[in-house]
mmCIF file with all atom_site columns, C-alpha atoms in Angstrom:
data_model
loop_
_atom_site.group_PDB
_atom_site.id
_atom_site.type_symbol
_atom_site.label_atom_id
_atom_site.label_alt_id
_atom_site.label_comp_id
_atom_site.label_asym_id
_atom_site.label_entity_id
_atom_site.label_seq_id
_atom_site.pdbx_PDB_ins_code
_atom_site.Cartn_x
_atom_site.Cartn_y
_atom_site.Cartn_z
_atom_site.occupancy
_atom_site.B_iso_or_equiv
_atom_site.pdbx_formal_charge
_atom_site.auth_seq_id
_atom_site.auth_comp_id
_atom_site.auth_asym_id
_atom_site.auth_atom_id
_atom_site.pdbx_PDB_model_num
ATOM 1  C CA . MET A 1 1  ? 0.000  0.000  0.000   1.00 37.00 ? 1011 MET A CA 1
ATOM 2  C CA . ALA A 1 2  ? 2.705  2.511  0.892   1.00 45.00 ? 1012 ALA A CA 1
ATOM 3  C CA . LEU A 1 3  ? 4.615  1.638  -2.274  1.00 45.00 ? 1013 LEU A CA 1
ATOM 4  C CA . ALA A 1 4  ? 1.506  2.742  -4.055  1.00 43.00 ? 1014 ALA A CA 1
ATOM 5  C CA . ALA A 1 5  ? 1.782  6.048  -2.233  1.00 44.00 ? 1015 ALA A CA 1
ATOM 6  C CA . MET A 1 6  ? 4.889  6.822  -4.229  1.00 46.00 ? 1016 MET A CA 1
ATOM 7  C CA . ALA A 1 7  ? 3.517  5.605  -7.543  1.00 42.00 ? 1017 ALA A CA 1
ATOM 8  C CA . GLY A 1 8  ? 1.864  7.595  -10.275 1.00 36.00 ? 1018 GLY A CA 1
ATOM 9  C CA . SER A 1 9  ? -0.501 6.749  -13.085 1.00 31.00 ? 1019 SER A CA 1
ATOM 10 C CA . GLY A 1 10 ? -0.979 3.157  -14.131 1.00 33.00 ? 1020 GLY A CA 1
ATOM 11 C CA . ILE A 1 11 ? 0.784  3.640  -17.461 1.00 33.00 ? 1021 ILE A CA 1
ATOM 12 C CA . ALA A 1 12 ? 4.359  2.391  -17.688 1.00 38.00 ? 1022 ALA A CA 1
ATOM 13 C CA . SER A 1 13 ? 5.515  5.205  -19.903 1.00 42.00 ? 1023 SER A CA 1
ATOM 14 C CA . ALA A 1 14 ? 6.658  8.760  -19.422 1.00 49.00 ? 1024 ALA A CA 1
ATOM 15 C CA . ALA A 1 15 ? 4.046  10.837 -17.677 1.00 61.00 ? 1025 ALA A CA 1
ATOM 16 C CA . PRO A 1 16 ? 3.907  14.600 -17.315 1.00 59.00 ? 1026 PRO A CA 1
ATOM 17 C CA . GLY A 1 17 ? 6.390  15.588 -14.667 1.00 69.00 ? 1027 GLY A CA 1
ATOM 18 C CA . ASP A 1 18 ? 8.604  12.521 -14.969 1.00 85.00 ? 1028 ASP A CA 1
ATOM 19 C CA . ALA A 1 19 ? 11.502 14.771 -15.967 1.00 92.00 ? 1029 ALA A CA 1
ATOM 20 C CA . VAL A 1 20 ? 11.317 16.492 -12.572 1.00 93.00 ? 1030 VAL A CA 1
ATOM 21 C CA . ILE A 1 21 ? 11.629 13.135 -10.797 1.00 93.00 ? 1031 ILE A CA 1
ATOM 22 C CA . LEU A 1 22 ? 14.154 11.762 -13.260 1.00 94.00 ? 1032 LEU A CA 1
ATOM 23 C CA . ASN A 1 23 ? 16.493 14.729 -12.920 1.00 95.00 ? 1033 ASN A CA 1
ATOM 24 C CA . SER A 1 24 ? 15.999 15.534 -9.243  1.00 94.00 ? 1034 SER A CA 1
ATOM 25 C CA . THR A 1 25 ? 19.138 15.978 -7.166  1.00 96.00 ? 1035 THR A CA 1
ATOM 26 C CA . CYS A 1 26 ? 17.263 15.765 -3.859  1.00 96.00 ? 1036 CYS A CA 1
ATOM 27 C CA . THR A 1 27 ? 18.566 13.512 -1.136  1.00 96.00 ? 1037 THR A CA 1
ATOM 28 C CA . TYR A 1 28 ? 16.431 10.986 0.711   1.00 96.00 ? 1038 TYR A CA 1
ATOM 29 C CA . PRO A 1 29 ? 16.223 13.236 3.812   1.00 97.00 ? 1039 PRO A CA 1
ATOM 30 C CA . GLN A 1 30 ? 15.065 16.131 1.616   1.00 97.00 ? 1040 GLN A CA 1
ATOM 31 C CA . VAL A 1 31 ? 12.375 13.978 -0.019  1.00 96.00 ? 1041 VAL A CA 1
ATOM 32 C CA . ILE A 1 32 ? 11.115 12.761 3.360   1.00 96.00 ? 1042 ILE A CA 1
ATOM 33 C CA . ALA A 1 33 ? 11.100 16.290 4.804   1.00 97.00 ? 1043 ALA A CA 1
ATOM 34 C CA . ALA A 1 34 ? 9.147  17.638 1.821   1.00 97.00 ? 1044 ALA A CA 1
ATOM 35 C CA . ALA A 1 35 ? 6.694  14.725 1.904   1.00 95.00 ? 1045 ALA A CA 1
ATOM 36 C CA . ASN A 1 36 ? 6.216  15.049 5.657   1.00 96.00 ? 1046 ASN A CA 1
ATOM 37 C CA . ALA A 1 37 ? 5.522  18.769 5.351   1.00 96.00 ? 1047 ALA A CA 1
ATOM 38 C CA . GLN A 1 38 ? 2.819  18.071 2.773   1.00 95.00 ? 1048 GLN A CA 1
ATOM 39 C CA . ASP A 1 39 ? 1.251  14.808 3.957   1.00 95.00 ? 1049 ASP A CA 1
ATOM 40 C CA . PRO A 1 40 ? 2.504  13.452 7.286   1.00 96.00 ? 1050 PRO A CA 1
ATOM 41 C CA . ALA A 1 41 ? 0.172  10.432 7.234   1.00 94.00 ? 1051 ALA A CA 1
ATOM 42 C CA . ALA A 1 42 ? 1.314  9.246  3.794   1.00 91.00 ? 1052 ALA A CA 1
ATOM 43 C CA . THR A 1 43 ? 4.938  9.823  4.766   1.00 93.00 ? 1053 THR A CA 1
ATOM 44 C CA . ALA A 1 44 ? 4.531  7.809  7.974   1.00 94.00 ? 1054 ALA A CA 1
ATOM 45 C CA . ALA A 1 45 ? 2.926  4.963  6.025   1.00 90.00 ? 1055 ALA A CA 1
ATOM 46 C CA . LEU A 1 46 ? 5.787  5.024  3.536   1.00 88.00 ? 1056 LEU A CA 1
ATOM 47 C CA . GLN A 1 47 ? 8.434  4.992  6.227   1.00 91.00 ? 1057 GLN A CA 1
ATOM 48 C CA . ASN A 1 48 ? 6.705  2.124  8.051   1.00 92.00 ? 1058 ASN A CA 1
ATOM 49 C CA . ASP A 1 49 ? 6.650  -0.058 4.920   1.00 90.00 ? 1059 ASP A CA 1
ATOM 50 C CA . PRO A 1 50 ? 10.134 -1.577 4.464   1.00 92.00 ? 1060 PRO A CA 1
ATOM 51 C CA . ALA A 1 51 ? 9.591  -2.434 0.784   1.00 87.00 ? 1061 ALA A CA 1
ATOM 52 C CA . ALA A 1 52 ? 8.251  1.003  -0.124  1.00 86.00 ? 1062 ALA A CA 1
ATOM 53 C CA . ASN A 1 53 ? 10.853 2.834  1.898   1.00 90.00 ? 1063 ASN A CA 1
ATOM 54 C CA . GLY A 1 54 ? 13.638 0.725  0.406   1.00 92.00 ? 1064 GLY A CA 1
ATOM 55 C CA . PHE A 1 55 ? 12.322 1.385  -3.082  1.00 89.00 ? 1065 PHE A CA 1
ATOM 56 C CA . LEU A 1 56 ? 12.243 5.130  -2.460  1.00 91.00 ? 1066 LEU A CA 1
ATOM 57 C CA . GLN A 1 57 ? 15.778 5.070  -1.085  1.00 95.00 ? 1067 GLN A CA 1
ATOM 58 C CA . GLY A 1 58 ? 16.935 3.171  -4.183  1.00 95.00 ? 1068 GLY A CA 1
ATOM 59 C CA . LEU A 1 59 ? 15.156 5.599  -6.490  1.00 93.00 ? 1069 LEU A CA 1
ATOM 60 C CA . VAL A 1 60 ? 16.734 8.633  -4.833  1.00 95.00 ? 1070 VAL A CA 1
ATOM 61 C CA . ALA A 1 61 ? 20.156 6.945  -4.739  1.00 96.00 ? 1071 ALA A CA 1
ATOM 62 C CA . SER A 1 62 ? 20.084 6.189  -8.464  1.00 97.00 ? 1072 SER A CA 1
ATOM 63 C CA . PRO A 1 63 ? 21.893 8.819  -10.538 1.00 97.00 ? 1073 PRO A CA 1
ATOM 64 C CA . PRO A 1 64 ? 19.727 11.697 -11.775 1.00 96.00 ? 1074 PRO A CA 1
ATOM 65 C CA . GLY A 1 65 ? 18.868 11.304 -15.448 1.00 95.00 ? 1075 GLY A CA 1
ATOM 66 C CA . SER A 1 66 ? 20.026 7.693  -15.550 1.00 96.00 ? 1076 SER A CA 1
ATOM 67 C CA . PRO A 1 67 ? 18.326 4.763  -17.277 1.00 96.00 ? 1077 PRO A CA 1
ATOM 68 C CA . GLU A 1 68 ? 18.280 3.059  -13.858 1.00 96.00 ? 1078 GLU A CA 1
ATOM 69 C CA . ARG A 1 69 ? 16.184 5.858  -12.385 1.00 95.00 ? 1079 ARG A CA 1
ATOM 70 C CA . GLN A 1 70 ? 13.868 5.858  -15.408 1.00 94.00 ? 1080 GLN A CA 1
ATOM 71 C CA . GLN A 1 71 ? 13.340 2.099  -14.970 1.00 94.00 ? 1081 GLN A CA 1
ATOM 72 C CA . LYS A 1 72 ? 12.411 2.654  -11.340 1.00 91.00 ? 1082 LYS A CA 1
ATOM 73 C CA . ILE A 1 73 ? 9.961  5.396  -12.317 1.00 89.00 ? 1083 ILE A CA 1
ATOM 74 C CA . ASP A 1 74 ? 8.400  3.131  -14.945 1.00 88.00 ? 1084 ASP A CA 1
ATOM 75 C CA . PHE A 1 75 ? 8.118  0.312  -12.412 1.00 87.00 ? 1085 PHE A CA 1
ATOM 76 C CA . VAL A 1 76 ? 6.354  2.390  -9.796  1.00 84.00 ? 1086 VAL A CA 1
ATOM 77 C CA . ARG A 1 77 ? 3.987  3.777  -12.434 1.00 83.00 ? 1087 ARG A CA 1
ATOM 78 C CA . SER A 1 78 ? 2.766  0.218  -13.063 1.00 86.00 ? 1088 SER A CA 1
ATOM 79 C CA . PHE A 1 79 ? 0.613  0.390  -9.911  1.00 82.00 ? 1089 PHE A CA 1
ATOM 80 C CA . PRO A 1 80 ? -2.717 1.870  -11.118 1.00 83.00 ? 1090 PRO A CA 1
ATOM 81 C CA . GLN A 1 81 ? -4.159 2.172  -7.614  1.00 71.00 ? 1091 GLN A CA 1
ATOM 82 C CA . ALA A 1 82 ? -1.580 4.840  -6.869  1.00 67.00 ? 1092 ALA A CA 1
ATOM 83 C CA . ALA A 1 83 ? -2.793 7.499  -9.309  1.00 73.00 ? 1093 ALA A CA 1
ATOM 84 C CA . GLN A 1 84 ? -4.389 9.327  -6.380  1.00 72.00 ? 1094 GLN A CA 1
ATOM 85 C CA . PHE A 1 85 ? -0.899 10.283 -5.174  1.00 78.00 ? 1095 PHE A CA 1
ATOM 86 C CA . ASN A 1 86 ? 0.223  12.080 -8.348  1.00 78.00 ? 1096 ASN A CA 1
ATOM 87 C CA . GLY A 1 87 ? -0.230 15.519 -6.814  1.00 81.00 ? 1097 GLY A CA 1
ATOM 88 C CA . LEU A 1 88 ? 1.801  14.700 -3.718  1.00 86.00 ? 1098 LEU A CA 1
ATOM 89 C CA . ILE A 1 89 ? 4.579  13.114 -5.754  1.00 85.00 ? 1099 ILE A CA 1
ATOM 90 C CA . MET A 1 90 ? 4.899  16.101 -8.067  1.00 87.00 ? 1100 MET A CA 1
ATOM 91 C CA . SER A 1 91 ? 4.726  18.553 -5.182  1.00 91.00 ? 1101 SER A CA 1
ATOM 92 C CA . VAL A 1 92 ? 7.509  16.712 -3.335  1.00 94.00 ? 1102 VAL A CA 1
ATOM 93 C CA . ALA A 1 93 ? 9.619  16.447 -6.478  1.00 92.00 ? 1103 ALA A CA 1
ATOM 94 C CA . THR A 1 94 ? 9.362  20.149 -7.170  1.00 93.00 ? 1104 THR A CA 1
ATOM 95 C CA . SER A 1 95 ? 9.890  21.328 -3.580  1.00 95.00 ? 1105 SER A CA 1
ATOM 96 C CA . CYS A 1 96 ? 12.372 18.890 -2.023  1.00 96.00 ? 1106 CYS A CA 1
ATOM 97 C CA . ASN A 1 97 ? 15.381 21.090 -2.855  1.00 96.00 ? 1107 ASN A CA 1
ATOM 98 C CA . ASN A 1 98 ? 13.976 23.603 -0.364  1.00 96.00 ? 1108 ASN A CA 1
ATOM 99 C CA . TYR A 1 99 ? 14.550 21.206 2.550   1.00 96.00 ? 1109 TYR A CA 1
#
């Protein structure tokens, strides 16, 4: 469920805003701080789910702009039930450098 919190639309192709995520230079602590500021409950659920939290850490640790990061984005977008979190994901991706 928490992995779904970090997913986007159910289409495994580039979605609007993917470039922001793909090229982000934010660190894991910055992403968590931005997410927590915007939705503490979703952030707590993410952090309490080892698989989701590990996935997020791997995504952030992958080099910005890399094929590895794009593959991770495509993977997480394969969870259609997560489309409801698109706004939070984009907001975190565009604001995390402020934390």
